[in-house]
Amino acid sequence: MIIDIGYYAMLAAFLLTGYAIFAGLSGIYKNSANLIDSAYRAHLATFIMVLLSYFSLSIGFLTSDFTVKFIANNSSTDLPIFYKLTAVWGGLEGSLLLWQLLLSGFTAALVLFYKKQHKEIMPFVVTVLSLTSLFLLFMLIGWSSPFAKMLPAPGEGRGLNPLLQNPGMVFHPPSLYLGYVGFNIPFAFAMGSLWAGRQSDEWILATRRWTLVSWFFLTLGMILGGHWAYVELGWGGYWAWDPVENASLMPWLTGTAYLHSVIVQEKRNRLKLWNVLLLITTFTLSILGTFITRSGVLNSVHAFSKSNIGPAFLVFIALILVLSFLLLYLRPGYFKDPEGKASIMSKESSFLLNNVLFLGMAFTVLYGTVFPLLAEGLFDKKLSIQAPFFNSIILPLGVLLIFMMGITQVLGWKTTTNKMLQKNLAIPSLTTLALVVGSMVALAWDWQLSFLAGMAFFAGWVVLSELIKSIRAQRLHNPKPTGFWVKVWQDKRKRGGLIIHLGVVVMVLGFCGNFFGYEDAFTLYPNQSKQIRDYQLTYKGSSERQVLNARHLAVDLELKKKGVYKAELRPAKAFYPTRPEPMTEVAIYSTLISDFYVSLASYNDDGSATLNVYINPMVNFVWASLAFYIIGTFYALAYRPTQLKKQEKA
Amino acid sequence: MKTPVLFALLLILPAALFGEETLDQRVREIAHQLRCPTCQAMSVKESEAGLATNMKMKIREMLREGKSEKEILAFFVQRYGEWILRSPKKEGINLLLWFSPGILIALAALGLFFRLKGKNAHTHTTDLPPLSAQEKAEINQALKEIEP
Amino acid sequence: MNRKVIALLLGGFSLLLLATFFYGLFYASDPQSIPSALIGKEAKNFTLTTFEGQTIELKQFRGKPVVLNFWASWCVACKAEAHIMEAAHQKYTPRGAVFIGIAFNDKREDSLAFIRRYGKTYLLGPDNEVGDISLNYGITAAPETFFIDEQGIIVHKVLGAVTPEVIRDFLEERLP
């Protein structure tokens, strides 16, 4: 009953969106404000309908309505309530619904808050957005509907995949979708204003915050995903270059490139075509990500059930590309950059180079991901392309990128004097060179490690000194004593960027920790001990207990470091009533400097336990970088461009 | 001047680094390069599937017999095809895979360099180029807005 | 750059990408399946001690078509094909075919229980602990069945449970 309401609400949303597009288009071409207002109202109504349908599906999950196929496949009565609510996006159909909910929510927000301010372009922008809505709703009502019935209904559901019963996985998909939908908005603005034939750059300022927030959520989503893999998959790492991970990395790379290059347009009115292309790419890649992960075209660890969405998504991707390029082609005059000079030693140039590197990385990831298809199609060869390949190409590019990140901080717009460069970079670069060479010679570090750590050091130095400068400069210009918070809350745009870049440095240091990692696998009998570096691990015994809906068979290990008791570790096999195979539950003793990570490979019949042990130095730096991204994004968001203030006054 | 020294070091280092590896480590290193046929997203090293365990035992046995890494990888490639390697060999059409990203990036960077250089070879001075009258006016205008 | 050049580059790249995915969706082989590198090559010789204590060698069957099956008691598809293999053995062994089953990664008592339960009677023996024979044949999962002709060449391989038709097609043309 409630599910039927959800289905019909979805159908209504589809029809309303169709109407909104129709009314919007007629309004635009007949120049009728009434029709456009009607389209706006249809968008608001769409949002309400989608929300209703989302609620009805949630209620279906709460009441374990197994007549619905999607619920029967992704839930069970013993599932904790929290996971019942989040199981809504535990499968393809529900996550499409979540995506659509966010998209129509954002569309409604744009209609409510922007329709006066950007009166001329809004009808176009909203129409561009609703094309994606129409596609998703089309998928949701027929092609892959979460409301499809299953008769006769099973007595018990198949349960949510235990791998997904983890807080990291619960918030990872919504966060990624927020990022994807978020990048849809600058895309829609760019396309909308092109379509409207507006020469001005108003869309860039209007979408500055959307871009930042979307970038943040994409980043958050990837960090959550990595953390989930770390604690849930049990192989001691957080990034495996799996097609699913690659799919989320690609839009992040191009989105980050855009985040930088759009500043050049905002400040120097350049790179117009380039920025629009980056938006098209980012948006396409976010759709492509779903295609790659859900169509079964490439295999993957996540082993989502193959679905039939592939062809529909491929057609949609083709449509996006054709329509966007057509629009670009028909508006050639809009991309003329002003004549002018920028030296190689300028921020513009360094941003361009940074874009080359980001795009190069994105290309490598895409190319490596699809190359097995090319090899099979063109050369009849079946290849595997996994982590070792990606690491060996991406790592050098990353080293270059971090080096650029340091340099860029001290470059000025247009040009930079040699004097300035010497003053700001001479000491850090010489020290870095000494460190890189020294670490390779004296400490016999791997060259990759030396370069990565060296560049992180270099960039960290430059970024920190710029941050200190920003704080000092303010004291100079503002000699009269002000409150502490006033001082902190100054120069927000610059500091925001610097703090985020500092986060990147922290994250890279975390990556460097990989080179010092240790791993071992061994079997222990009760009361037996094993020395691993400074640690001593003793097998005390085994225990069984109930954790939420799973029965854990755990081995109890005592961890000592240099003879001092540190922790009781209980890696386990978790048995879920709905799954035949047990899941691996890892145990981690975590300190800021290093993680001691144990997973139970097998609990043997003779009472012994086979363990996989990893020591992961500095892995927590990777997670800690998130704090910098949060604070930095807040700073950058708080900044209002002067042009925008001017606009608002006028 | 420094570069040759650096390169020499790069060549010597791996030998110095991996001189005292244990058998376990060598098994892991080789297993890391092989894709697990059962759970295909993982390497043989990470996988706990039965077959992966067998493969690890086989690698260990072959190492004990004095086989080199190259021979062991070749053994598996001969039986499972090139599919088993997680990172394709740098030969034949695979060169397309290995080198096109690098070449593209290098071309893009070169293109960028010449474009920027060609546009303004003469602005490479040690001092800032003087501001045009229009730019000065813009700056004054902006300054007025910030500090009324 | 000229606008036509840009359009051409972008369009070409997009088209290439779409074509690749189109091929991947409709024409490419299953990404999970692994092609065998051994088809058309000579089957590697092995010595097997059967559960009944008899020692056999693949070489000794040269001149006869061989159906070589890798199985395990823990594998589900092996149960599905157990009767098919046994029935084929009953039918074709008298006519000169050879059926060999190698238990891979299995406990001896489990294998024996499986044999009793499904009444398997052809040449059955365990692989060693390392799985030398299985790895030598590039086994990816159980069950896997190799079809070896009279000259000792592997002509065909089946992943997963075999069907009576595959065995018939292979043997009928080779047996009197």
Short mmCIF file of C-alpha atoms in Angstrom, two decimals, chain A residues 212-417:
data_model
loop_
_atom_site.label_atom_id
_atom_site.label_comp_id
_atom_site.label_asym_id
_atom_site.label_seq_id
_atom_site.Cartn_x
_atom_site.Cartn_y
_atom_site.Cartn_z
CA LEU A 212 33.72 24.01 -3.38
CA VAL A 213 31.07 22.08 -1.50
CA SER A 214 30.86 19.44 -4.21
CA TRP A 215 34.62 19.06 -4.22
CA PHE A 216 34.53 18.64 -0.46
CA PHE A 217 31.87 15.94 -0.60
CA LEU A 218 33.66 14.04 -3.34
CA THR A 219 36.80 14.12 -1.20
CA LEU A 220 34.89 13.11 1.91
CA GLY A 221 33.22 10.30 0.00
CA MET A 222 36.54 8.92 -1.16
CA ILE A 223 38.12 9.14 2.29
CA LEU A 224 35.11 7.39 3.81
CA GLY A 225 35.31 4.75 1.11
CA GLY A 226 39.00 4.23 1.75
CA HIS A 227 38.46 3.97 5.48
CA TRP A 228 35.67 1.50 4.90
CA ALA A 229 37.93 -0.68 2.76
CA TYR A 230 40.61 -0.45 5.42
CA VAL A 231 38.49 -1.65 8.33
CA GLU A 232 36.18 -3.96 6.41
CA LEU A 233 38.03 -5.81 3.68
CA GLY A 234 40.85 -7.07 5.87
CA TRP A 235 43.82 -6.87 3.53
CA GLY A 236 45.49 -4.05 5.40
CA GLY A 237 45.16 -1.31 2.82
CA TYR A 238 42.65 1.34 1.77
CA TRP A 239 43.10 1.80 -1.95
CA ALA A 240 43.34 -1.03 -4.47
CA TRP A 241 42.81 0.71 -7.85
CA ASP A 242 39.68 -1.31 -8.28
CA PRO A 243 37.40 -0.14 -11.16
CA VAL A 244 34.87 1.08 -8.59
CA GLU A 245 37.48 3.19 -6.86
CA ASN A 246 38.82 4.43 -10.16
CA ALA A 247 35.31 5.45 -11.14
CA SER A 248 35.09 7.77 -8.16
CA LEU A 249 38.64 9.04 -8.57
CA MET A 250 38.23 10.25 -12.15
CA PRO A 251 35.58 12.92 -11.55
CA TRP A 252 37.51 13.98 -8.45
CA LEU A 253 40.65 14.55 -10.53
CA THR A 254 38.92 16.56 -13.23
CA GLY A 255 36.79 18.38 -10.64
CA THR A 256 39.92 19.36 -8.75
CA ALA A 257 41.48 20.55 -12.00
CA TYR A 258 38.40 22.70 -12.59
CA LEU A 259 38.51 24.06 -9.05
CA HIS A 260 41.92 25.50 -9.89
CA SER A 261 41.45 26.62 -13.45
CA VAL A 262 38.17 28.38 -12.77
CA ILE A 263 40.08 30.77 -10.54
CA VAL A 264 42.02 31.85 -13.62
CA GLN A 265 38.77 32.72 -15.33
CA GLU A 266 37.43 34.49 -12.27
CA LYS A 267 40.55 36.57 -11.78
CA ARG A 268 42.01 36.92 -15.26
CA ASN A 269 39.10 36.16 -17.55
CA ARG A 270 40.98 33.39 -19.31
CA LEU A 271 40.55 29.67 -20.03
CA LYS A 272 36.85 30.00 -20.74
CA LEU A 273 36.59 27.10 -23.16
CA TRP A 274 38.87 24.99 -21.02
CA ASN A 275 36.71 25.44 -17.93
CA VAL A 276 33.52 24.51 -19.73
CA LEU A 277 35.26 21.42 -21.11
CA LEU A 278 36.38 20.43 -17.64
CA LEU A 279 32.81 20.73 -16.37
CA ILE A 280 31.51 18.59 -19.21
CA THR A 281 34.21 16.03 -18.48
CA THR A 282 33.55 15.97 -14.75
CA PHE A 283 29.83 15.59 -15.21
CA THR A 284 30.24 12.89 -17.85
CA LEU A 285 32.70 11.01 -15.68
CA SER A 286 30.30 11.06 -12.74
CA ILE A 287 27.69 9.34 -14.91
CA LEU A 288 30.32 7.10 -16.45
CA GLY A 289 31.28 6.01 -12.93
CA THR A 290 27.85 4.55 -12.36
CA PHE A 291 27.96 2.94 -15.77
CA ILE A 292 31.34 1.31 -15.11
CA THR A 293 30.45 0.05 -11.66
CA ARG A 294 26.92 -1.13 -12.29
CA SER A 295 26.74 -2.35 -15.85
CA GLY A 296 29.11 -5.29 -15.36
CA VAL A 297 31.25 -4.08 -18.26
CA LEU A 298 34.32 -4.46 -16.04
CA ASN A 299 34.66 -6.79 -13.13
CA SER A 300 35.18 -5.51 -9.67
CA VAL A 301 35.62 -6.33 -6.00
CA HIS A 302 32.29 -4.87 -5.05
CA ALA A 303 30.53 -7.52 -7.07
CA PHE A 304 27.28 -5.63 -7.31
CA SER A 305 24.85 -7.77 -9.11
CA LYS A 306 25.07 -7.12 -12.80
CA SER A 307 22.13 -5.15 -13.96
CA ASN A 308 20.65 -4.18 -17.26
CA ILE A 309 21.24 -0.47 -16.89
CA GLY A 310 24.32 -0.51 -19.12
CA PRO A 311 22.77 0.32 -22.49
CA ALA A 312 20.55 3.06 -21.06
CA PHE A 313 23.47 4.74 -19.32
CA LEU A 314 25.61 4.48 -22.44
CA VAL A 315 22.93 6.19 -24.49
CA PHE A 316 22.61 8.90 -21.87
CA ILE A 317 26.37 9.49 -21.83
CA ALA A 318 26.38 9.76 -25.60
CA LEU A 319 23.53 12.27 -25.38
CA ILE A 320 25.35 14.42 -22.84
CA LEU A 321 28.45 14.52 -25.01
CA VAL A 322 26.63 15.23 -28.24
CA LEU A 323 24.43 17.98 -26.78
CA SER A 324 27.25 19.69 -24.90
CA PHE A 325 29.69 19.64 -27.78
CA LEU A 326 26.99 20.81 -30.14
CA LEU A 327 26.32 23.77 -27.89
CA LEU A 328 30.02 24.60 -27.71
CA TYR A 329 30.30 24.36 -31.46
CA LEU A 330 27.36 26.67 -32.03
CA ARG A 331 28.70 29.34 -29.69
CA PRO A 332 32.27 29.81 -30.87
CA GLY A 333 32.46 33.50 -30.07
CA TYR A 334 31.98 33.01 -26.39
CA PHE A 335 35.36 31.59 -25.63
CA LYS A 336 37.66 34.36 -26.81
CA ASP A 337 40.24 34.97 -24.14
CA PRO A 338 41.44 38.55 -23.88
CA GLU A 339 44.75 39.35 -25.51
CA GLY A 340 47.40 39.70 -22.91
CA LYS A 341 50.55 38.41 -21.50
CA ALA A 342 51.25 35.93 -18.80
CA SER A 343 54.76 34.80 -18.11
CA ILE A 344 55.70 31.20 -17.58
CA MET A 345 56.45 32.12 -14.01
CA SER A 346 52.90 33.05 -13.16
CA LYS A 347 50.00 31.52 -11.35
CA GLU A 348 48.08 31.18 -14.61
CA SER A 349 50.83 29.07 -16.14
CA SER A 350 51.31 26.94 -13.07
CA PHE A 351 47.57 26.29 -12.90
CA LEU A 352 47.68 25.21 -16.52
CA LEU A 353 50.49 22.81 -15.81
CA ASN A 354 48.64 21.55 -12.76
CA ASN A 355 45.64 20.94 -15.02
CA VAL A 356 47.79 18.99 -17.46
CA LEU A 357 48.89 16.77 -14.58
CA PHE A 358 45.41 16.28 -13.13
CA LEU A 359 44.00 15.49 -16.54
CA GLY A 360 46.93 13.24 -17.29
CA MET A 361 46.16 11.30 -14.14
CA ALA A 362 42.47 11.10 -14.97
CA PHE A 363 43.34 9.93 -18.46
CA THR A 364 45.72 7.29 -17.11
CA VAL A 365 43.07 5.97 -14.76
CA LEU A 366 40.43 5.87 -17.49
CA TYR A 367 42.81 4.39 -20.02
CA GLY A 368 44.06 1.73 -17.62
CA THR A 369 40.50 0.88 -16.66
CA VAL A 370 39.26 0.40 -20.23
CA PHE A 371 42.46 -0.89 -21.82
CA PRO A 372 41.54 -4.55 -21.20
CA LEU A 373 38.51 -3.95 -23.44
CA LEU A 374 40.66 -2.35 -26.13
CA ALA A 375 43.19 -5.17 -25.93
CA GLU A 376 40.49 -7.76 -26.32
CA GLY A 377 38.61 -5.96 -29.06
CA LEU A 378 41.59 -4.92 -31.17
CA PHE A 379 44.22 -7.53 -30.40
CA ASP A 380 42.25 -10.44 -28.98
CA LYS A 381 44.31 -10.46 -25.81
CA LYS A 382 42.95 -10.73 -22.33
CA LEU A 383 44.88 -8.55 -19.93
CA SER A 384 44.69 -7.57 -16.30
CA ILE A 385 45.49 -4.05 -15.24
CA GLN A 386 45.60 -3.60 -11.51
CA ALA A 387 47.37 -1.76 -8.73
CA PRO A 388 51.01 -2.26 -9.80
CA PHE A 389 50.37 -0.58 -13.15
CA PHE A 390 48.47 2.36 -11.70
CA ASN A 391 50.98 2.89 -8.92
CA SER A 392 53.89 2.99 -11.29
CA ILE A 393 52.31 5.65 -13.51
CA ILE A 394 50.38 7.74 -11.00
CA LEU A 395 53.11 8.00 -8.38
CA PRO A 396 55.58 10.00 -10.50
CA LEU A 397 52.76 12.25 -11.67
CA GLY A 398 51.75 12.74 -8.05
CA VAL A 399 55.29 13.70 -7.12
CA LEU A 400 55.31 16.34 -9.87
CA LEU A 401 51.91 17.60 -8.82
CA ILE A 402 52.95 18.07 -5.21
CA PHE A 403 56.08 19.87 -6.34
CA MET A 404 53.88 22.18 -8.43
CA MET A 405 51.63 22.65 -5.44
CA GLY A 406 54.56 24.09 -3.51
CA ILE A 407 55.75 26.35 -6.34
CA THR A 408 52.31 27.71 -7.16
CA GLN A 409 51.84 29.14 -3.70
CA VAL A 410 54.53 31.77 -4.23
CA LEU A 411 53.78 32.63 -7.85
CA GLY A 412 51.93 35.83 -8.58
CA TRP A 413 49.33 36.47 -11.25
CA LYS A 414 50.74 37.45 -14.64
CA THR A 415 54.36 37.18 -13.64
CA THR A 416 56.75 36.69 -10.76
CA THR A 417 60.14 38.29 -10.37
#
